[in-house]
Coordinates of C-alpha atoms (C1' of nucleotides) in Angstrom, one line a residue:
Chain A
M1 CA 11.1 4.3 51.7
A2 CA 11.3 6.7 48.8
K3 CA 8.7 6.3 46.1
K4 CA 10.2 4.5 43.0
T5 CA 9.5 6.3 39.8
K6 CA 9.7 4.7 36.3
N7 CA 11.4 7.0 33.9
N8 CA 11.4 6.3 30.2
V9 CA 11.4 7.8 26.7
V10 CA 8.6 7.3 24.2
F11 CA 8.7 8.0 20.5
R12 CA 6.7 8.1 17.3
I13 CA 7.8 8.2 13.7
W14 CA 5.9 9.0 10.6
F15 CA 6.7 8.7 6.9
F16 CA 5.9 11.8 5.0
V17 CA 5.4 12.5 1.3
D18 CA 5.4 16.2 0.2
D19 CA 4.7 17.4 3.7
E20 CA 1.7 15.1 4.1
K21 CA 1.5 12.2 6.4
L22 CA 1.8 8.9 4.6
L23 CA 2.3 6.4 7.4
G24 CA 2.3 6.2 11.1
K25 CA 1.9 3.6 13.8
G26 CA -1.9 3.5 13.4
R27 CA -2.0 3.2 9.7
V28 CA 0.6 0.5 9.7
E29 CA -1.4 -1.5 12.1
L30 CA -4.4 -1.0 9.8
L31 CA -2.5 -2.3 6.9
E32 CA -1.3 -5.3 8.9
R33 CA -4.9 -6.1 9.9
I34 CA -6.2 -5.7 6.3
E35 CA -3.5 -8.1 5.2
K36 CA -4.6 -10.6 7.8
G37 CA -8.3 -10.2 7.5
G38 CA -8.8 -9.4 3.9
S39 CA -11.0 -6.4 4.3
I40 CA -11.0 -2.8 5.6
A41 CA -14.2 -3.5 7.5
S42 CA -12.8 -6.4 9.5
A43 CA -9.6 -4.4 10.3
A44 CA -11.6 -1.4 11.4
K45 CA -13.7 -3.5 13.7
E46 CA -10.7 -5.1 15.3
M47 CA -9.2 -1.7 15.9
K48 CA -12.5 -0.4 17.2
M49 CA -12.4 2.5 14.7
S50 CA -15.2 3.5 12.4
Y51 CA -15.2 1.9 9.0
R52 CA -15.4 5.4 7.6
Q53 CA -12.1 6.5 9.1
A54 CA -10.3 3.4 8.2
W55 CA -11.5 3.7 4.6
Q56 CA -10.3 7.3 4.5
M57 CA -6.9 6.4 5.8
V58 CA -6.5 3.8 3.1
S59 CA -7.7 6.3 0.5
E60 CA -5.1 8.9 1.7
M61 CA -2.3 6.4 1.7
N62 CA -3.1 5.2 -1.8
Q63 CA -3.2 8.8 -3.1
R64 CA 0.1 9.7 -1.5
A65 CA 2.2 6.7 -2.0
R66 CA 4.1 6.1 -5.3
K67 CA 1.9 3.0 -5.9
K68 CA -1.2 1.9 -4.1
L69 CA -0.6 0.2 -0.9
V70 CA -4.1 -1.4 -0.9
V71 CA -6.3 -2.6 -3.7
K72 CA -10.0 -3.0 -3.2
Q73 CA -12.5 -5.2 -4.8
L74 CA -16.2 -4.4 -5.0
G75 CA -19.0 -7.0 -5.1
G76 CA -18.7 -10.7 -5.1
K77 CA -20.2 -13.3 -2.9
S78 CA -18.4 -11.9 0.1
G79 CA -19.2 -8.4 -0.9
G80 CA -15.7 -7.6 -1.8
G81 CA -12.6 -7.0 0.2
A82 CA -9.2 -5.4 0.3
T83 CA -5.7 -6.7 -0.3
V84 CA -2.3 -5.2 0.7
T85 CA -0.1 -4.9 -2.4
E86 CA 3.6 -5.8 -2.6
E87 CA 4.3 -2.1 -2.2
G88 CA 2.1 -2.1 0.9
K89 CA 4.0 -5.0 2.4
E90 CA 7.2 -3.3 1.7
A91 CA 5.9 -0.2 3.5
I92 CA 5.0 -2.2 6.5
K93 CA 8.4 -3.8 6.6
C94 CA 10.3 -0.6 6.3
F95 CA 8.2 1.1 8.9
R96 CA 8.5 -1.7 11.5
E97 CA 12.2 -2.1 10.9
L98 CA 12.9 1.6 11.4
E99 CA 10.7 1.6 14.4
N100 CA 12.6 -1.2 16.0
K101 CA 16.0 0.3 15.2
T102 CA 14.8 3.6 16.7
R103 CA 13.5 1.8 19.8
M104 CA 16.9 0.2 20.4
F105 CA 18.7 3.4 19.7
L106 CA 16.6 5.4 22.1
E107 CA 16.8 2.9 24.9
K108 CA 20.5 2.9 24.7
E109 CA 20.9 6.7 24.5
Y110 CA 18.2 7.4 27.1
K111 CA 20.2 5.4 29.7
K112 CA 23.0 7.8 29.4
L113 CA 20.7 10.7 30.5
K114 CA 19.5 11.6 34.0
F115 CA 15.9 12.1 32.9
Chain B
M1 CA 8.5 15.0 -16.6
A2 CA 7.6 12.9 -13.6
K3 CA 6.5 14.8 -10.6
K4 CA 9.2 15.0 -7.9
T5 CA 8.1 13.9 -4.5
K6 CA 9.9 14.8 -1.3
N7 CA 10.0 11.8 1.0
N8 CA 11.1 12.0 4.6
V9 CA 10.7 10.7 8.1
V10 CA 9.4 12.8 11.0
F11 CA 9.6 12.0 14.7
R12 CA 8.7 13.1 18.2
I13 CA 10.0 12.0 21.5
W14 CA 8.6 12.4 25.0
F15 CA 10.0 11.9 28.5
F16 CA 7.6 10.0 30.7
V17 CA 7.5 9.5 34.4
D18 CA 5.2 6.8 35.8
D19 CA 3.3 6.5 32.5
E20 CA 2.6 10.2 32.5
K21 CA 4.0 12.7 30.1
L22 CA 6.7 14.9 31.6
L23 CA 8.2 16.6 28.6
G24 CA 7.7 16.9 24.9
K25 CA 8.7 19.4 22.2
G26 CA 6.1 22.0 23.1
R27 CA 6.9 21.9 26.8
V28 CA 10.6 22.2 26.2
E29 CA 10.0 25.2 24.0
L30 CA 7.9 26.7 26.8
L31 CA 10.7 26.2 29.3
E32 CA 13.2 27.8 27.0
R33 CA 10.9 30.8 26.6
I34 CA 10.3 31.1 30.3
E35 CA 14.0 31.0 30.8
K36 CA 14.5 33.8 28.3
G37 CA 11.5 36.0 29.1
G38 CA 11.3 35.5 32.9
S39 CA 7.6 34.7 33.0
I40 CA 5.0 32.2 32.0
A41 CA 2.8 35.0 30.7
S42 CA 5.4 36.2 28.2
A43 CA 6.3 32.7 27.1
A44 CA 2.7 31.9 26.5
K45 CA 2.1 35.0 24.5
E46 CA 5.1 34.3 22.3
M47 CA 3.9 30.8 21.6
K48 CA 0.3 32.1 21.0
M49 CA -1.0 29.7 23.6
S50 CA -3.4 30.7 26.4
Y51 CA -1.8 31.6 29.7
R52 CA -4.0 29.0 31.3
Q53 CA -2.6 26.2 29.3
A54 CA 1.0 27.3 29.8
W55 CA 0.5 27.5 33.5
Q56 CA -1.1 24.1 33.6
M57 CA 1.8 22.6 31.7
V58 CA 4.3 24.1 34.1
S59 CA 2.2 22.8 37.0
E60 CA 2.2 19.3 35.6
M61 CA 5.9 19.3 34.9
N62 CA 6.6 20.4 38.4
Q63 CA 4.4 17.7 39.9
R64 CA 5.9 14.9 37.8
A65 CA 9.6 15.8 37.9
R66 CA 11.9 14.8 40.7
K67 CA 12.5 18.4 41.5
K68 CA 10.6 21.5 40.2
L69 CA 11.7 22.6 36.8
V70 CA 10.2 26.1 37.2
V71 CA 9.9 28.2 40.3
K72 CA 7.4 31.0 40.5
Q73 CA 7.3 34.2 42.3
L74 CA 4.1 36.1 43.2
G75 CA 3.9 39.8 43.7
G76 CA 6.6 42.4 43.4
K77 CA 6.9 45.5 41.3
S78 CA 6.8 43.5 38.1
G79 CA 3.9 41.3 39.5
G80 CA 6.1 38.3 39.8
G81 CA 7.6 35.9 37.3
A82 CA 8.9 32.5 36.7
T83 CA 12.4 31.1 36.6
V84 CA 13.8 27.8 35.2
T85 CA 15.7 25.9 37.8
E86 CA 19.0 24.1 37.3
E87 CA 17.0 20.9 37.1
G88 CA 14.8 22.5 34.4
K89 CA 17.9 23.6 32.4
E90 CA 19.2 20.1 32.7
A91 CA 15.9 18.7 31.4
I92 CA 16.0 21.1 28.4
K93 CA 19.6 20.1 27.6
C94 CA 18.9 16.3 27.9
F95 CA 15.8 16.6 25.7
R96 CA 17.5 18.7 23.0
E97 CA 20.5 16.5 22.9
L98 CA 18.5 13.3 22.5
E99 CA 16.3 15.0 19.9
N100 CA 19.4 15.9 17.9
K101 CA 21.0 12.5 18.2
T102 CA 17.7 10.9 17.1
R103 CA 17.4 13.3 14.2
M104 CA 20.8 12.3 12.9
F105 CA 20.2 8.7 13.5
L106 CA 16.9 8.7 11.6
E107 CA 18.2 10.7 8.7
K108 CA 21.0 8.2 8.3
E109 CA 18.7 5.1 8.6
Y110 CA 15.9 6.5 6.5
K111 CA 18.2 6.9 3.5
K112 CA 18.7 3.2 3.5
L113 CA 15.0 2.6 3.0
K114 CA 12.9 3.0 -0.2
F115 CA 10.1 4.9 1.6
Chain C
dT1 C1' 0.0 51.9 51.6
dA2 C1' -1.5 52.1 47.0
dA3 C1' -0.5 50.3 42.5
dC4 C1' 1.2 47.1 39.4
dG5 C1' 1.7 43.0 36.6
dA6 C1' 2.2 38.2 37.0
dT7 C1' 0.5 34.0 39.2
dA8 C1' -3.5 31.1 40.2
dT9 C1' -7.9 29.1 39.1
dG10 C1' -12.9 28.6 38.0
dT11 C1' -16.4 28.8 34.3
dA12 C1' -18.1 29.4 29.7
dT13 C1' -17.5 29.2 24.9
dT14 C1' -15.5 27.7 20.6
dA15 C1' -13.1 24.7 17.5
dT16 C1' -11.8 20.4 16.0
dA17 C1' -11.7 15.5 15.6
dA18 C1' -13.9 11.3 16.1
dA19 C1' -17.7 8.5 16.0
dA20 C1' -22.3 7.3 14.8
dC21 C1' -25.8 6.9 11.6
dA22 C1' -27.7 6.3 7.1
dT23 C1' -27.7 4.7 2.5
dA24 C1' -26.3 3.9 -2.2
dT25 C1' -23.3 0.9 -5.1
dT26 C1' -20.9 -3.1 -6.6
dG27 C1' -20.5 -7.7 -8.9
dA28 C1' -19.5 -12.6 -8.1
dA29 C1' -21.9 -16.6 -6.8
dA30 C1' -25.8 -19.4 -5.6
Chain D
dT1 C1' -31.7 -12.5 -11.1
dT2 C1' -31.7 -12.3 -6.3
dT3 C1' -28.7 -12.2 -2.5
dC4 C1' -24.9 -10.8 0.2
dA5 C1' -21.2 -8.4 2.6
dA6 C1' -18.0 -5.0 1.7
dT7 C1' -16.8 -0.7 -0.5
dA8 C1' -18.0 4.2 -0.9
dT9 C1' -19.7 8.5 0.8
dG10 C1' -22.8 12.1 2.7
dT11 C1' -24.8 13.9 7.0
dT12 C1' -25.4 14.3 11.9
dT13 C1' -24.1 13.8 16.5
dT14 C1' -20.9 13.4 20.2
dA15 C1' -16.7 13.9 22.6
dT16 C1' -12.6 16.3 23.6
dA17 C1' -9.4 19.8 23.6
dA18 C1' -8.3 24.5 23.1
dT19 C1' -9.4 29.0 23.9
dA20 C1' -11.6 32.9 25.8
dC21 C1' -13.3 35.3 29.6
dA22 C1' -13.5 36.6 34.4
dT23 C1' -11.6 37.4 38.7
dA24 C1' -9.1 36.7 43.0
dT25 C1' -4.5 36.7 45.0
dC26 C1' 0.1 38.0 45.9
dG27 C1' 4.0 41.0 47.6
dT28 C1' 7.6 44.1 46.2
dT29 C1' 8.4 48.8 45.2
dA30 C1' 7.6 53.4 44.6

DNA sequence: TAACGATATGTATTATAAAACATATTGAAA
DNA sequence: TTTCAATATGTTTTATAATACATATCGTTA
């Protein structure tokens, strides 16, 4: 019997601002986890990435977006934390929506091809 | 005057076979240049990549595709060369077509978003 | 049959990105 | 006013990918 092969198409999208990356899959996941856990540190731990990298990603996003996507708080009993702004939530929503639409589009179109 | 920012969406697609990458933008460009120049060596030089890497890419593609995308010839007055097969040309066509369709789709959809 | 230029492939070096480590700072709450 | 956990940031180390280098092989053609 011939070996069965699984053929499929994979994609990634990124939002850019002035030729610099604003958002991609990883950063959106980071935002989602910050929203859920209330801090960059917890989000980074969940994603098994270094806190430093996560912090830098947030910093870059905030610089490049029209408005900050995450606001941070220093000090306090719990040491502080981070919150996703309305703008940030909007960014997550836009990204995920476009991602889903693209997924459906590509699945449909890919079926028409032989590869 | 407020600073004008250029916002846009960027994407990449890949063809996969059994969870392994078969084709992406770079490999397709490599195939196109092999087709035009008649050898892996010339294509690699044009793309400023090492011959070794180009050769390995071709090797992987040939292993993973149903049929070889490139056939190679050793020896001869010109030392040999490489040719893109009909299957390879088909792969290029499929990839570029899907890429273009996706580009149009994303441009249209992205305009509807605020990011 | 000698020469040529491309394929084929192993090894070593370099460049880059990621992670790890270390430490200072913050400020609300106990 | 001491404590705490998270932010903030510099430095070092590690891991990985890319490149560079070296060399053998091939077979047609002159």
